[in-house]
Amino acid sequence: MSKPTFGFTPGAYYSFDNWQLNPYGIRIPSSYYRNSWTVADTGVSLYDARGVVVIVDSTFDSTGTTSMVDSLFFRVDEHGDLFQFGFLASLIAERESLTITPKWDRIAAFSVPNGTSWVVARLDTSTGLGSEQVVVGNVSPTKQYVGPVFVNDEERAVLSYRIEITKPHLDYIFWLSEAPPSLPRVIDDSDIIPRTTLKELKSYRSPR
């Protein structure tokens, strides 16, 4: 699989729309909220890694007031593989009441042969599970267009890799684009959550 060019830019701003979906895949209007990403830095040394991207993740309520602020940490290795610190710990631990130590989780692997899965993590009984579970990732061999997205006020579709991360009770799908560098669509269709959730990138603005 070809190595992608994936690099965040300090000061870049992303706005996302979020919904829950009904059993027919239709967005539930009352579930809507907005969140944004602001790239704070791209060269930080954190959690035993260099070149870490720090993103401020802000969530807004229905009035547009900031209701929650969090930090996200990404890094890309020399093979073009994308890692997120604490991805599984935040995604799985809360919903399944498991004890997972945050670490660098490889959420997109481009160093493996085309169409080949990779192991994101092995969760053993020390996490609170009754037996070991393996979290597996897979990149679709064919890119897909996602959109429309407003990129610097220009409406267009963005070409993206489709990535699926699965384990028992987990089905997490996201699309990864290079221009702009983003996750323009995320679908969480895990059977352990009440409803499927959808996050879509509405707009991206590069730093001036």
Coordinates of N, CA, C and O in Angstrom, one line a residue, residues 65-169:
T65 N -22.5 27.5 22.9 CA -21.6 27.7 24.0 C -20.7 26.4 24.1 O -21.2 25.3 24.0
T66 N -19.4 26.7 24.4 CA -18.5 25.5 24.6 C -18.9 24.8 25.8 O -19.0 25.3 26.9
S67 N -19.2 23.5 25.7 CA -19.6 22.6 26.8 C -18.5 21.7 27.3 O -18.5 21.2 28.5
M68 N -17.5 21.4 26.5 CA -16.4 20.6 26.9 C -15.2 20.8 26.0 O -15.3 21.1 24.8
V69 N -14.0 20.8 26.6 CA -12.8 20.9 25.8 C -11.8 19.7 26.2 O -11.7 19.4 27.4
D70 N -11.3 19.1 25.2 CA -10.4 18.0 25.4 C -9.2 18.1 24.5 O -9.1 19.0 23.7
S71 N -8.2 17.3 24.7 CA -7.0 17.3 23.8 C -6.9 15.9 23.2 O -7.1 14.9 23.8
L72 N -6.5 15.9 21.9 CA -6.2 14.7 21.1 C -4.8 14.7 20.7 O -4.2 15.8 20.4
F73 N -4.2 13.5 20.6 CA -2.8 13.4 20.3 C -2.6 12.4 19.2 O -3.0 11.2 19.3
F74 N -2.0 12.8 18.1 CA -1.7 12.0 16.9 C -0.2 12.0 16.6 O 0.5 13.0 16.9
R75 N 0.3 11.0 15.9 CA 1.6 11.0 15.3 C 1.6 10.1 14.1 O 0.8 9.2 14.0
V76 N 2.5 10.4 13.2 CA 2.7 9.6 12.0 C 4.1 9.1 12.0 O 5.1 9.9 12.2
D77 N 4.3 7.8 11.8 CA 5.7 7.2 11.8 C 6.3 7.3 10.4 O 5.7 7.8 9.5
E78 N 7.5 6.8 10.3 CA 8.2 6.8 9.0 C 7.6 6.0 7.9 O 7.9 6.2 6.7
H79 N 6.7 5.1 8.3 CA 6.0 4.3 7.2 C 4.7 5.0 6.8 O 4.0 4.4 5.9
G80 N 4.3 6.1 7.4 CA 3.0 6.7 7.1 C 1.9 6.2 8.0 O 0.7 6.6 7.7
D81 N 2.2 5.3 8.9 CA 1.1 4.8 9.8 C 0.7 5.9 10.8 O 1.5 6.6 11.3
L82 N -0.6 5.9 11.1 CA -1.2 6.9 11.9 C -1.5 6.3 13.3 O -2.2 5.3 13.4
F83 N -1.0 7.0 14.4 CA -1.2 6.6 15.7 C -2.0 7.6 16.5 O -1.8 8.8 16.3
Q84 N -2.9 7.2 17.4 CA -3.6 8.1 18.3 C -3.4 7.6 19.7 O -3.6 6.5 20.0
F85 N -2.9 8.5 20.6 CA -2.7 8.2 22.0 C -4.0 8.0 22.7 O -4.8 9.0 22.7
G86 N -4.2 6.9 23.4 CA -5.4 6.7 24.2 C -6.7 6.4 23.4 O -7.8 6.5 24.0
F87 N -6.6 6.1 22.1 CA -7.8 5.9 21.3 C -8.7 4.8 21.9 O -9.9 5.0 22.1
L88 N -8.1 3.6 22.1 CA -8.9 2.5 22.7 C -9.3 2.8 24.1 O -10.4 2.4 24.5
A89 N -8.4 3.4 24.9 CA -8.8 3.6 26.3 C -10.0 4.5 26.4 O -10.9 4.3 27.2
S90 N -10.1 5.5 25.5 CA -11.3 6.4 25.6 C -12.5 5.8 24.9 O -13.7 6.0 25.4
L91 N -12.3 5.0 23.9 CA -13.4 4.5 23.1 C -14.1 3.3 23.8 O -15.3 3.2 23.8
I92 N -13.3 2.4 24.3 CA -13.8 1.1 24.8 C -14.0 1.1 26.4 O -15.0 0.7 26.9
A93 N -13.0 1.7 27.1 CA -13.0 1.6 28.5 C -14.3 2.2 29.1 O -14.9 1.5 30.0
E94 N -14.8 3.3 28.6 CA -15.9 4.0 29.2 C -17.2 3.1 29.0 O -18.0 2.9 29.9
R95 N -17.4 2.7 27.7 CA -18.6 2.0 27.4 C -18.7 0.6 27.9 O -19.8 0.0 28.1
E96 N -17.5 -0.1 28.1 CA -17.5 -1.4 28.6 C -17.0 -1.6 30.0 O -16.8 -2.7 30.5
S97 N -16.7 -0.5 30.7 CA -16.2 -0.5 32.1 C -15.0 -1.4 32.2 O -14.9 -2.1 33.1
L98 N -14.1 -1.2 31.2 CA -12.8 -2.0 31.3 C -11.7 -1.1 31.7 O -11.8 0.2 31.6
T99 N -10.6 -1.7 32.2 CA -9.4 -0.9 32.6 C -8.4 -1.1 31.5 O -7.7 -2.1 31.4
I100 N -8.2 0.0 30.7 CA -7.3 0.0 29.6 C -6.3 1.1 29.8 O -6.7 2.3 29.9
T101 N -5.0 0.8 29.8 CA -4.0 1.8 30.0 C -3.8 2.6 28.7 O -3.6 1.9 27.6
P102 N -3.9 3.9 28.6 CA -3.7 4.6 27.4 C -2.3 4.4 26.8 O -1.3 4.4 27.5
K103 N -2.3 4.2 25.5 CA -1.0 4.0 24.8 C -1.2 4.5 23.4 O -2.3 4.9 23.0
W104 N -0.1 4.4 22.6 CA -0.2 4.8 21.2 C -0.8 3.7 20.4 O -0.2 2.6 20.2
D105 N -2.0 3.9 20.0 CA -2.7 2.9 19.2 C -2.6 3.2 17.7 O -2.9 4.3 17.3
R106 N -2.2 2.2 16.9 CA -2.0 2.4 15.5 C -3.4 2.2 14.8 O -3.9 1.1 14.7
I107 N -4.0 3.4 14.5 CA -5.4 3.4 14.0 C -5.4 3.3 12.5 O -6.5 3.0 11.9
A108 N -4.3 3.5 11.8 CA -4.3 3.4 10.3 C -2.9 2.9 9.9 O -1.9 3.5 10.2
A109 N -2.8 1.7 9.3 CA -1.6 1.1 9.0 C -1.4 1.0 7.4 O -2.2 0.3 6.8
F110 N -0.5 1.8 6.9 CA -0.2 1.7 5.5 C 1.1 1.0 5.2 O 1.5 0.9 4.0
S111 N 1.7 0.4 6.2 CA 2.9 -0.3 6.0 C 2.6 -1.8 5.8 O 3.6 -2.6 5.5
V112 N 1.4 -2.2 5.9 CA 1.0 -3.6 5.7 C 0.6 -3.8 4.2 O 0.2 -2.8 3.6
P113 N 0.7 -5.0 3.7 CA 0.2 -5.2 2.3 C -1.2 -4.8 2.1 O -2.1 -4.9 3.0
N114 N -1.5 -4.4 0.9 CA -2.9 -3.9 0.5 C -3.9 -5.0 0.9 O -3.8 -6.1 0.5
G115 N -5.0 -4.5 1.6 CA -6.1 -5.4 2.0 C -5.8 -6.3 3.2 O -6.6 -7.1 3.6
T116 N -4.6 -6.1 3.9 CA -4.2 -6.9 5.0 C -4.6 -6.2 6.3 O -4.4 -5.0 6.5
S117 N -5.2 -7.0 7.2 CA -5.5 -6.5 8.5 C -4.3 -6.4 9.4 O -3.3 -7.0 9.2
W118 N -4.4 -5.6 10.5 CA -3.3 -5.5 11.5 C -4.0 -5.5 12.9 O -5.2 -5.2 13.0
V119 N -3.2 -5.9 13.8 CA -3.7 -6.0 15.2 C -3.5 -4.6 15.9 O -2.3 -4.1 16.0
V120 N -4.6 -4.0 16.2 CA -4.5 -2.7 16.9 C -4.1 -2.9 18.4 O -3.3 -2.2 19.0
A121 N -4.7 -3.9 19.0 CA -4.4 -4.3 20.4 C -4.9 -5.6 20.7 O -5.8 -6.1 20.1
R122 N -4.3 -6.2 21.8 CA -4.8 -7.5 22.4 C -5.3 -7.1 23.8 O -4.4 -6.7 24.6
L123 N -6.5 -7.3 24.1 CA -7.1 -7.0 25.4 C -7.2 -8.3 26.2 O -8.0 -9.2 25.8
D124 N -6.5 -8.4 27.3 CA -6.5 -9.7 28.0 C -7.4 -9.5 29.3 O -8.1 -8.5 29.4
T125 N -7.5 -10.5 30.1 CA -8.4 -10.5 31.2 C -8.0 -9.5 32.3 O -8.9 -9.2 33.1
S126 N -6.8 -8.9 32.2 CA -6.5 -7.9 33.2 C -7.3 -6.6 33.0 O -7.4 -5.8 33.9
T127 N -7.9 -6.5 31.8 CA -8.8 -5.3 31.5 C -10.2 -5.4 32.1 O -10.9 -4.5 32.1
G128 N -10.5 -6.7 32.6 CA -11.8 -6.9 33.1 C -12.7 -7.8 32.2 O -13.8 -8.2 32.5
L129 N -12.1 -8.2 31.0 CA -12.8 -9.1 30.1 C -12.7 -10.6 30.6 O -11.8 -10.9 31.3
G130 N -13.7 -11.4 30.2 CA -13.7 -12.8 30.6 C -12.7 -13.6 29.9 O -12.2 -14.7 30.3
S131 N -12.3 -13.1 28.6 CA -11.3 -13.8 27.8 C -10.7 -12.8 26.9 O -11.2 -11.7 26.8
E132 N -9.6 -13.2 26.3 CA -8.9 -12.2 25.4 C -9.7 -11.8 24.2 O -10.4 -12.7 23.6
Q133 N -9.6 -10.6 23.9 CA -10.2 -10.1 22.6 C -9.1 -9.4 21.8 O -8.3 -8.7 22.4
V134 N -9.2 -9.5 20.5 CA -8.2 -8.9 19.6 C -8.9 -7.7 18.9 O -10.0 -7.9 18.3
V135 N -8.4 -6.6 18.9 CA -8.9 -5.4 18.2 C -8.1 -5.4 16.8 O -6.9 -5.3 16.8
V136 N -8.9 -5.4 15.7 CA -8.3 -5.5 14.4 C -8.6 -4.3 13.6 O -9.7 -3.8 13.6
G137 N -7.7 -3.8 12.7 CA -7.9 -2.7 11.8 C -7.7 -3.2 10.4 O -7.0 -4.1 10.1
N138 N -8.4 -2.5 9.5 CA -8.3 -2.8 8.1 C -8.6 -1.6 7.2 O -9.5 -0.8 7.5
V139 N -7.7 -1.3 6.3 CA -7.8 -0.2 5.3 C -8.4 -0.8 4.0 O -7.8 -1.7 3.4
S140 N -9.5 -0.2 3.6 CA -10.1 -0.6 2.3 C -9.1 -0.3 1.2 O -8.4 0.8 1.1
P141 N -8.9 -1.2 0.2 CA -7.9 -1.0 -0.9 C -8.3 0.1 -1.8 O -7.5 0.6 -2.6
T142 N -9.6 0.5 -1.8 CA -10.1 1.6 -2.8 C -10.4 2.8 -2.0 O -11.2 2.8 -1.1
K143 N -9.9 4.0 -2.5 CA -10.3 5.2 -1.8 C -11.7 5.6 -2.2 O -12.2 5.2 -3.2
Q144 N -12.3 6.5 -1.4 CA -13.7 6.9 -1.6 C -13.8 8.4 -1.4 O -13.0 9.0 -0.6
Y145 N -14.7 9.1 -2.1 CA -14.9 10.5 -1.9 C -15.9 10.7 -0.8 O -16.9 10.0 -0.7
V146 N -15.6 11.7 0.1 CA -16.5 12.0 1.2 C -16.8 13.5 1.1 O -15.9 14.3 0.8
G147 N -18.0 13.8 1.4 CA -18.4 15.2 1.3 C -19.9 15.4 1.1 O -20.7 14.5 1.2
P148 N -20.2 16.7 0.8 CA -19.4 17.8 0.6 C -18.7 18.4 1.8 O -19.3 18.4 2.9
V149 N -17.5 19.0 1.7 CA -16.8 19.7 2.7 C -16.4 21.0 2.2 O -16.0 21.2 1.0
F150 N -16.6 22.1 3.0 CA -16.1 23.4 2.7 C -14.7 23.5 3.1 O -14.3 23.6 4.3
V151 N -13.8 23.5 2.1 CA -12.3 23.7 2.3 C -12.0 25.1 1.9 O -12.0 25.5 0.8
N152 N -11.7 25.9 3.0 CA -11.4 27.3 2.8 C -12.5 28.0 1.9 O -12.2 28.7 0.9
D153 N -13.8 27.7 2.3 CA -15.0 28.2 1.7 C -15.3 27.7 0.3 O -16.3 28.1 -0.3
E154 N -14.5 26.7 -0.2 CA -14.8 26.1 -1.4 C -15.4 24.7 -1.2 O -14.8 23.8 -0.5
E155 N -16.6 24.5 -1.7 CA -17.3 23.2 -1.4 C -16.8 22.1 -2.4 O -16.7 22.3 -3.6
R156 N -16.3 21.0 -1.8 CA -15.9 19.9 -2.6 C -15.9 18.6 -1.9 O -16.0 18.6 -0.6
A157 N -15.7 17.5 -2.6 CA -15.6 16.2 -1.9 C -14.1 15.9 -1.7 O -13.3 16.4 -2.5
V158 N -13.8 15.2 -0.7 CA -12.4 14.9 -0.4 C -12.1 13.4 -0.5 O -12.9 12.6 0.0
L159 N -11.0 13.0 -1.2 CA -10.7 11.6 -1.4 C -10.1 11.1 -0.2 O -9.2 11.7 0.4
S160 N -10.6 9.9 0.3 CA -10.3 9.4 1.6 C -10.1 7.9 1.6 O -10.7 7.2 0.8
Y161 N -9.3 7.4 2.6 CA -9.1 6.0 2.9 C -10.3 5.6 3.8 O -10.6 6.4 4.8
R162 N -10.9 4.5 3.6 CA -11.9 4.0 4.6 C -11.2 2.9 5.5 O -10.6 2.0 5.0
I163 N -11.3 3.1 6.8 CA -10.6 2.3 7.8 C -11.7 1.8 8.8 O -12.5 2.6 9.3
E164 N -11.6 0.5 9.0 CA -12.6 -0.1 10.0 C -11.8 -0.8 11.1 O -10.9 -1.5 10.9
I165 N -12.2 -0.5 12.3 CA -11.6 -1.1 13.5 C -12.7 -1.9 14.3 O -13.7 -1.3 14.6
T166 N -12.4 -3.2 14.5 CA -13.4 -4.0 15.0 C -12.9 -4.9 16.1 O -11.7 -5.2 16.2
K167 N -13.8 -5.4 16.9 CA -13.6 -6.4 17.9 C -15.0 -6.8 18.3 O -16.0 -6.2 17.9
P168 N -15.2 -7.9 19.2 CA -16.6 -8.1 19.6 C -17.2 -6.9 20.3 O -16.6 -6.2 21.1
H169 N -18.4 -6.5 19.8 CA -19.2 -5.3 20.3 C -18.6 -4.0 19.8 O -19.2 -3.0 20.1

